[in-house]
Amino acid sequence: MAARPDEEPELWSEYLAGALESYTKHGVLEALQYEQLRDGRSTTLFFVAVGPDGSVSGGMRAQGPHARVEQVHAISEWAGRPGESELRAMVADRLPFGVVEMKTAWVADGAAHRKELTRSLADVIVWGLELLDVQFVLGTAADHVLKLWSSSGGEVSSRIPSTPYPDERYRTRVMWWDRRKLPVGPDAHRLARPGTAAHAGRDDLVELGRSV
């Protein structure tokens, strides 16, 4: 499902609870910035997978479209480190065409069909492009998930070196999704299927996750 936090506060609370549990378990609670995001004002849309019993088993959220470079969270991840100035320039170049950040992805350890659900998060990134009608999505990801995010058309920036975010255990990279470069055609992506988020109104609550 996709919704705005103020439209579905209970669902938003469930999503946050799952994110809090997941980030705590993996020792990266600092990266969640729970207190700053809990009121939902920094989140434009959030996406959740809802099981047959109504429980939330994973999700992701979108920030933006951004109006200024300083609004982009990824800048803080490279603050004072090699690549910060290059990242600022890349963001500034893309802002006129629409830039959204996709963040806070998680999947519950006990979720049914967990592997399939994890793969579906890559598709959610593209749904964000469509629903928010922007050209670019910016994401930051550790090395171990780059292949997954690349499966939906994301490209790792070779110009920006990795950064140890949220701590030295991780080598986090910058990834971009460019709407113009995504595959087209009826078999290119699940966005082509009737009934997915791309065919729903931008302000609607739409179901995305009951089949996973």
PDB file of C-alpha atoms in Angstrom, residues 63 65-76 78 83-101 136-140 157 159-160 174-176:
ATOM      1  CA  GLN A  63      11.234  12.350   0.834  1.00  0.00           C
ATOM      2  CA  PRO A  65      10.549  16.389  -4.305  1.00  0.00           C
ATOM      3  CA  HIS A  66      13.318  18.571  -2.911  1.00  0.00           C
ATOM      4  CA  ALA A  67      13.590  22.280  -3.619  1.00  0.00           C
ATOM      5  CA  ARG A  68      17.129  22.862  -2.283  1.00  0.00           C
ATOM      6  CA  VAL A  69      20.336  20.863  -2.050  1.00  0.00           C
ATOM      7  CA  GLU A  70      20.339  21.287   1.739  1.00  0.00           C
ATOM      8  CA  GLN A  71      17.085  19.318   2.010  1.00  0.00           C
ATOM      9  CA  VAL A  72      18.728  16.171   0.648  1.00  0.00           C
ATOM     10  CA  HIS A  73      19.606  13.806   3.481  1.00  0.00           C
ATOM     11  CA  ALA A  74      22.356  12.094   1.505  1.00  0.00           C
ATOM     12  CA  ILE A  75      24.411  15.290   1.741  1.00  0.00           C
ATOM     13  CA  SER A  76      24.748  14.749   5.484  1.00  0.00           C
ATOM     14  CA  TRP A  78      28.975  12.581   2.949  1.00  0.00           C
ATOM     15  CA  GLY A  83      32.682  13.237  -2.610  1.00  0.00           C
ATOM     16  CA  GLU A  84      30.556  15.803  -0.765  1.00  0.00           C
ATOM     17  CA  SER A  85      31.150  18.618  -3.265  1.00  0.00           C
ATOM     18  CA  GLU A  86      30.567  16.279  -6.216  1.00  0.00           C
ATOM     19  CA  LEU A  87      27.339  15.030  -4.686  1.00  0.00           C
ATOM     20  CA  ARG A  88      26.122  18.571  -4.071  1.00  0.00           C
ATOM     21  CA  ALA A  89      26.798  19.419  -7.713  1.00  0.00           C
ATOM     22  CA  MET A  90      24.993  16.316  -8.963  1.00  0.00           C
ATOM     23  CA  VAL A  91      21.936  17.096  -6.860  1.00  0.00           C
ATOM     24  CA  ALA A  92      21.901  20.751  -7.912  1.00  0.00           C
ATOM     25  CA  ASP A  93      22.002  19.745 -11.586  1.00  0.00           C
ATOM     26  CA  ARG A  94      18.994  17.444 -11.151  1.00  0.00           C
ATOM     27  CA  LEU A  95      16.762  19.510  -8.867  1.00  0.00           C
ATOM     28  CA  PRO A  96      15.005  21.377 -11.705  1.00  0.00           C
ATOM     29  CA  PHE A  97      13.789  18.028 -13.065  1.00  0.00           C
ATOM     30  CA  GLY A  98      12.525  16.647  -9.736  1.00  0.00           C
ATOM     31  CA  VAL A  99      14.528  14.707  -7.149  1.00  0.00           C
ATOM     32  CA  VAL A 100      13.034  12.363  -4.565  1.00  0.00           C
ATOM     33  CA  GLU A 101      14.947  10.304  -1.996  1.00  0.00           C
ATOM     34  CA  PHE A 136      15.185  11.292 -10.541  1.00  0.00           C
ATOM     35  CA  VAL A 137      15.270   9.151  -7.433  1.00  0.00           C
ATOM     36  CA  LEU A 138      18.331   9.328  -5.208  1.00  0.00           C
ATOM     37  CA  GLY A 139      19.182   6.482  -2.894  1.00  0.00           C
ATOM     38  CA  THR A 140      22.127   5.526  -0.728  1.00  0.00           C
ATOM     39  CA  SER A 157      27.569   6.824  -9.211  1.00  0.00           C
ATOM     40  CA  ARG A 159      32.009   9.845  -9.332  1.00  0.00           C
ATOM     41  CA  ILE A 160      31.168   9.596  -5.625  1.00  0.00           C
ATOM     42  CA  VAL A 174      25.143   6.873  -4.107  1.00  0.00           C
ATOM     43  CA  MET A 175      22.608   5.501  -6.584  1.00  0.00           C
ATOM     44  CA  TRP A 176      20.425   7.324  -9.114  1.00  0.00           C
TER      45      TRP A 176
END
